[in-house]
Amino acid sequence: MASSTSSTQSQSPLEEEGPFFSDFGITTSGGLYAKNNPFQRSGPTDAMERIALANDDLYMRVDLPGVPKEKSFYFLDSNNNNVFFGGLAPKQYQKEHDQEREYGGFHGLRCGCCKVTKLHATFTNGVLRMILSKTESKKNFCPTVPHKLVDPIGIASSHEVKPDYAVKNPFQTKGPIESFGAKKVKEGYYVRVDMPGVAEENVSVGVEDGRVFFSGKSRKESEHEESGRTYLGSFGPIDVDKLGKIKSDVKDGVLTMLIPQKGEE
């Protein structure tokens, strides 16, 4: 899937008229490069990636943006048939201007004669990476059922249908499903952009022609991944004459910015 340098503009989910997000990543066919994140420009798309390894192990990447390591979980059930995973992404800003997000899902075996014998997992910058190993049990025999790990299943959740740029993470069970958002606050504007996998040192924020531009790049964290991912977008227009110092922070794969406008009440 190739990306181009084309861009488009779309009104962001603000409570009132004002600055909006733009410079979405558009492919040569005119669609978004990554429907779950309009600012992604390269790398694997979707919130989940599965790769079958040569030794019949399974590699899984699951995006859980906003979830700190201490709020994440992953474990095998008592029968060693399923691995459960998820986490809680706390509010990033003041209580009245943000919402927490929750994630939960599981991945398991289709047959009854195999067991997951090993689960190796790492969690960095809002991304869970797992390698699942299995073995066939001699106690049970079910030749008619494939000895494979089934498709991941998200714990049931309910959300209204959203535009393409708000494709829901299949494992998200609570909170705003958009990968970006903006709020008019007392100090100016509070902006959130999901960049799962991106560390703080690989994010840039700057102002040009009355717009706040942001970009981020994640490196390839596993030998099983094809590549890292890149993100690029902008927010504006901003009155540069009233612009104070932008306060940006990157935590658990989420970029947040407080864009102060002098004289705002």
CSV table of C-alpha atoms in Angstrom, one decimal:
chain,number,residue,atom,x,y,z
A,1,MET,CA,0.0,0.0,0.0
A,2,ALA,CA,1.8,3.1,-1.2
A,3,SER,CA,1.3,6.6,0.3
A,4,SER,CA,1.7,10.0,-1.3
A,5,THR,CA,2.4,13.5,-0.1
A,6,SER,CA,-1.2,14.6,-0.9
A,7,SER,CA,-3.2,16.0,2.0
A,8,THR,CA,-6.8,16.8,2.8
A,9,GLN,CA,-8.7,18.8,5.4
A,10,SER,CA,-11.4,17.6,7.7
A,11,GLN,CA,-13.2,19.3,10.5
A,12,SER,CA,-12.0,17.9,13.8
A,13,PRO,CA,-14.2,16.9,16.7
A,14,LEU,CA,-14.3,20.3,18.4
A,15,GLU,CA,-17.1,21.4,20.6
A,16,GLU,CA,-17.4,24.7,18.6
A,17,GLU,CA,-16.1,26.3,15.5
A,18,GLY,CA,-12.4,26.8,15.5
A,19,PRO,CA,-9.1,25.3,14.4
A,20,PHE,CA,-9.2,21.9,12.7
A,21,PHE,CA,-6.9,19.0,11.9
A,22,SER,CA,-5.6,18.6,8.4
A,23,ASP,CA,-2.7,17.1,6.3
A,24,PHE,CA,-4.2,13.6,6.4
A,25,GLY,CA,-2.2,10.8,4.9
A,26,ILE,CA,-3.8,10.0,1.5
A,27,THR,CA,-2.9,7.2,-0.9
A,28,THR,CA,-2.7,7.6,-4.6
A,29,SER,CA,-6.2,6.1,-4.9
A,30,GLY,CA,-7.6,8.9,-2.7
A,31,GLY,CA,-8.3,7.0,0.5
A,32,LEU,CA,-6.6,7.1,3.9
A,33,TYR,CA,-3.4,5.2,4.2
A,34,ALA,CA,-4.5,3.9,7.6
A,35,LYS,CA,-8.2,4.2,8.3
A,36,ASN,CA,-7.7,3.8,12.0
A,37,ASN,CA,-5.3,6.8,12.1
A,38,PRO,CA,-5.5,9.5,9.4
A,39,PHE,CA,-2.0,10.8,10.3
A,40,GLN,CA,-0.1,7.6,9.7
A,41,ARG,CA,2.0,7.8,6.5
A,42,SER,CA,3.9,4.5,6.5
A,43,GLY,CA,4.3,1.2,8.1
A,44,PRO,CA,1.9,-1.6,9.2
A,45,THR,CA,-1.7,-0.3,9.5
A,46,ASP,CA,-4.5,-1.4,11.7
A,47,ALA,CA,-4.5,-1.7,15.5
A,48,MET,CA,-3.5,-5.4,15.4
A,49,GLU,CA,-1.0,-7.4,13.4
A,50,ARG,CA,-0.5,-11.2,13.3
A,51,ILE,CA,2.5,-13.0,11.7
A,52,ALA,CA,2.8,-16.8,11.6
A,53,LEU,CA,6.4,-17.8,12.3
A,54,ALA,CA,8.3,-20.7,10.7
A,55,ASN,CA,8.2,-22.8,13.9
A,56,ASP,CA,4.4,-22.5,14.1
A,57,ASP,CA,4.6,-19.8,16.8
A,58,LEU,CA,2.5,-16.7,16.4
A,59,TYR,CA,3.7,-13.1,16.6
A,60,MET,CA,1.1,-10.5,17.6
A,61,ARG,CA,1.2,-6.7,17.8
A,62,VAL,CA,-1.7,-5.0,19.5
A,63,ASP,CA,-1.9,-1.2,19.8
A,64,LEU,CA,-3.2,0.1,23.2
A,65,PRO,CA,-2.4,3.8,22.9
A,66,GLY,CA,-2.5,5.7,26.2
A,67,VAL,CA,-2.0,2.6,28.3
A,68,PRO,CA,1.0,2.7,30.7
A,69,LYS,CA,2.9,-0.5,31.3
A,70,GLU,CA,1.7,-0.7,34.9
A,71,LYS,CA,-2.0,-0.5,33.7
A,72,SER,CA,-1.6,-3.2,31.0
A,73,PHE,CA,-2.3,-6.9,31.4
A,74,TYR,CA,-1.7,-10.2,29.5
A,75,PHE,CA,-2.0,-13.7,30.9
A,76,LEU,CA,-2.9,-17.3,30.0
A,77,ASP,CA,-6.1,-18.8,31.3
A,78,SER,CA,-6.0,-21.8,33.7
A,79,ASN,CA,-6.4,-24.2,30.8
A,80,ASN,CA,-3.6,-22.7,28.7
A,81,ASN,CA,-6.0,-22.3,25.8
A,82,ASN,CA,-6.4,-18.5,25.6
A,83,VAL,CA,-4.3,-15.4,26.3
A,84,PHE,CA,-6.2,-12.4,27.6
A,85,PHE,CA,-4.8,-8.9,27.2
A,86,GLY,CA,-5.8,-5.3,27.6
A,87,GLY,CA,-5.3,-2.2,29.8
A,88,LEU,CA,-6.6,1.1,31.0
A,89,ALA,CA,-5.5,4.4,29.5
A,90,PRO,CA,-6.1,7.1,32.1
A,91,LYS,CA,-7.1,10.7,31.5
A,92,GLN,CA,-4.3,12.6,29.9
A,93,TYR,CA,-5.5,16.1,30.9
A,94,GLN,CA,-8.0,17.7,33.3
A,95,LYS,CA,-10.9,15.6,34.3
A,96,GLU,CA,-13.5,17.7,32.4
A,97,HIS,CA,-11.5,17.8,29.2
A,98,ASP,CA,-10.6,14.1,28.7
A,99,GLN,CA,-11.8,10.6,29.0
A,100,GLU,CA,-10.1,7.4,30.0
A,101,ARG,CA,-10.0,4.5,27.5
A,102,GLU,CA,-10.2,0.8,28.2
A,103,TYR,CA,-9.1,-2.2,26.1
A,104,GLY,CA,-9.7,-5.9,26.4
A,105,GLY,CA,-9.5,-9.0,24.2
A,106,PHE,CA,-8.3,-12.6,23.9
A,107,HIS,CA,-6.7,-14.9,21.5
A,108,GLY,CA,-6.9,-18.7,21.7
A,109,LEU,CA,-6.8,-22.2,20.3
A,110,ARG,CA,-9.5,-23.6,18.0
A,111,CYS,CA,-8.9,-27.2,18.9
A,112,GLY,CA,-9.1,-29.0,22.2
A,113,CYS,CA,-5.9,-31.0,21.9
A,114,CYS,CA,-3.3,-28.3,22.0
A,115,LYS,CA,-2.0,-26.0,24.7
A,116,VAL,CA,-0.3,-22.6,24.7
A,117,THR,CA,3.0,-23.6,26.3
A,118,LYS,CA,4.7,-20.2,26.3
A,119,LEU,CA,3.8,-16.6,26.2
A,120,HIS,CA,6.5,-14.0,25.7
A,121,ALA,CA,5.4,-10.4,25.8
A,122,THR,CA,6.8,-6.9,25.9
A,123,PHE,CA,5.0,-3.6,26.3
A,124,THR,CA,6.5,-0.2,25.2
A,125,ASN,CA,5.0,3.1,24.1
A,126,GLY,CA,1.4,1.9,24.0
A,127,VAL,CA,2.1,-1.3,22.0
A,128,LEU,CA,1.8,-4.9,23.2
A,129,ARG,CA,3.9,-7.4,21.4
A,130,MET,CA,3.5,-11.2,22.1
A,131,ILE,CA,4.9,-14.5,20.8
A,132,LEU,CA,2.7,-17.5,21.5
A,133,SER,CA,4.0,-21.0,21.4
A,134,LYS,CA,1.8,-24.1,21.4
A,135,THR,CA,2.2,-27.9,21.6
A,136,GLU,CA,-0.1,-30.8,20.9
A,137,SER,CA,-1.3,-32.7,23.9
A,138,LYS,CA,-1.2,-36.5,23.9
A,139,LYS,CA,-4.2,-36.7,26.2
A,140,ASN,CA,-6.7,-35.4,23.7
A,141,PHE,CA,-7.2,-36.1,20.0
A,142,CYS,CA,-9.3,-34.1,17.6
A,143,PRO,CA,-8.0,-34.7,14.0
A,144,THR,CA,-11.0,-32.9,12.4
A,145,VAL,CA,-10.2,-29.5,13.9
A,146,PRO,CA,-7.2,-27.4,12.6
A,147,HIS,CA,-4.5,-27.0,15.3
A,148,LYS,CA,-4.3,-23.3,14.9
A,149,LEU,CA,-4.7,-20.2,17.0
A,150,VAL,CA,-8.0,-18.5,16.2
A,151,ASP,CA,-8.6,-14.9,15.2
A,152,PRO,CA,-8.3,-12.5,18.0
A,153,ILE,CA,-11.6,-11.5,19.6
A,154,GLY,CA,-12.4,-8.2,21.2
A,155,ILE,CA,-14.4,-8.2,24.4
A,156,ALA,CA,-17.9,-6.9,23.5
A,157,SER,CA,-18.4,-3.2,23.3
A,158,SER,CA,-20.9,-0.8,21.8
A,159,HIS,CA,-20.2,2.4,19.8
A,160,GLU,CA,-22.1,4.3,17.2
A,161,VAL,CA,-20.8,4.1,13.6
A,162,LYS,CA,-18.2,6.7,12.9
A,163,PRO,CA,-16.5,8.1,9.8
A,164,ASP,CA,-13.6,6.2,8.2
A,165,TYR,CA,-11.0,8.2,10.2
A,166,ALA,CA,-12.6,6.9,13.4
A,167,VAL,CA,-12.3,3.1,12.7
A,168,LYS,CA,-12.5,1.6,16.2
A,169,ASN,CA,-9.7,-0.3,17.7
A,170,PRO,CA,-11.3,-3.8,17.9
A,171,PHE,CA,-10.2,-4.3,21.4
A,172,GLN,CA,-11.4,-0.9,22.8
A,173,THR,CA,-14.3,-1.2,25.2
A,174,LYS,CA,-14.6,2.3,26.6
A,175,GLY,CA,-13.8,5.9,25.8
A,176,PRO,CA,-13.5,8.0,22.6
A,177,ILE,CA,-12.7,5.9,19.6
A,178,GLU,CA,-11.0,8.6,17.5
A,179,SER,CA,-7.3,8.4,17.2
A,180,PHE,CA,-7.2,12.2,17.6
A,181,GLY,CA,-9.2,14.9,19.3
A,182,ALA,CA,-9.2,18.6,20.3
A,183,LYS,CA,-10.9,20.6,23.0
A,184,LYS,CA,-11.3,24.3,23.6
A,185,VAL,CA,-10.0,24.9,27.1
A,186,LYS,CA,-9.5,28.0,29.2
A,187,GLU,CA,-5.8,28.3,28.2
A,188,GLY,CA,-6.4,27.7,24.5
A,189,TYR,CA,-6.6,24.3,22.9
A,190,TYR,CA,-5.9,20.8,24.2
A,191,VAL,CA,-4.9,18.4,21.4
A,192,ARG,CA,-4.4,14.6,21.5
A,193,VAL,CA,-3.0,12.5,18.7
A,194,ASP,CA,-2.4,8.7,19.0
A,195,MET,CA,1.1,7.6,17.8
A,196,PRO,CA,1.4,4.0,19.1
A,197,GLY,CA,5.0,2.8,19.2
A,198,VAL,CA,6.5,6.3,19.1
A,199,ALA,CA,8.9,7.4,21.8
A,200,GLU,CA,9.1,11.0,23.1
A,201,GLU,CA,12.5,11.6,21.5
A,202,ASN,CA,11.1,10.8,18.1
A,203,VAL,CA,8.3,13.4,18.0
A,204,SER,CA,8.6,16.9,16.6
A,205,VAL,CA,6.2,19.8,17.1
A,206,GLY,CA,6.5,23.2,15.4
A,207,VAL,CA,4.5,26.2,14.1
A,208,GLU,CA,4.5,27.3,10.4
A,209,ASP,CA,2.1,29.6,8.5
A,210,GLY,CA,-0.3,29.7,11.4
A,211,ARG,CA,-0.6,26.0,11.9
A,212,VAL,CA,0.9,23.6,14.5
A,213,PHE,CA,2.6,20.7,12.7
A,214,PHE,CA,3.4,17.5,14.5
A,215,SER,CA,5.3,14.3,13.4
A,216,GLY,CA,6.5,11.1,14.9
A,217,LYS,CA,8.4,8.0,13.9
A,218,SER,CA,8.5,4.6,15.6
A,219,ARG,CA,11.4,2.3,15.0
A,220,LYS,CA,11.1,-1.4,14.2
A,221,GLU,CA,11.0,-3.0,17.6
A,222,SER,CA,10.8,-6.7,16.6
A,223,GLU,CA,12.6,-8.8,14.0
A,224,HIS,CA,9.2,-10.0,13.0
A,225,GLU,CA,7.9,-6.6,12.0
A,226,GLU,CA,8.2,-5.3,8.5
A,227,SER,CA,9.1,-1.7,9.5
A,228,GLY,CA,8.3,1.1,12.0
A,229,ARG,CA,5.6,3.6,11.4
A,230,THR,CA,5.6,7.4,10.7
A,231,TYR,CA,2.9,10.0,11.5
A,232,LEU,CA,2.5,13.6,10.2
A,233,GLY,CA,-0.3,16.1,10.5
A,234,SER,CA,-1.3,19.7,11.5
A,235,PHE,CA,-3.8,21.7,13.6
A,236,GLY,CA,-4.9,25.2,13.0
A,237,PRO,CA,-5.2,28.0,12.0
A,238,ILE,CA,-3.8,29.5,15.1
A,239,ASP,CA,-3.5,33.2,15.8
A,240,VAL,CA,0.3,33.4,16.1
A,241,ASP,CA,0.2,36.9,17.6
A,242,LYS,CA,-1.7,35.4,20.6
A,243,LEU,CA,0.3,32.1,20.7
A,244,GLY,CA,2.1,31.2,23.9
A,245,LYS,CA,4.7,28.5,24.4
A,246,ILE,CA,3.2,25.1,23.2
A,247,LYS,CA,3.4,22.5,25.9
A,248,SER,CA,3.8,19.0,24.4
A,249,ASP,CA,4.1,15.6,26.0
A,250,VAL,CA,4.5,12.1,24.6
A,251,LYS,CA,3.5,9.3,26.9
A,252,ASP,CA,2.5,5.7,26.1
A,253,GLY,CA,2.2,6.3,22.4
A,254,VAL,CA,0.0,9.4,22.7
A,255,LEU,CA,1.1,13.0,21.8
A,256,THR,CA,-0.7,15.7,23.8
A,257,MET,CA,-0.4,19.4,23.2
A,258,LEU,CA,-1.6,22.4,25.1
A,259,ILE,CA,-1.6,25.3,22.6
A,260,PRO,CA,-2.1,28.5,24.7
A,261,GLN,CA,-3.8,31.5,23.2
A,262,LYS,CA,-3.1,34.7,25.1
A,263,GLY,CA,-6.3,36.5,26.2
A,264,GLU,CA,-8.4,33.3,26.1
A,265,GLU,CA,-10.8,33.0,29.0
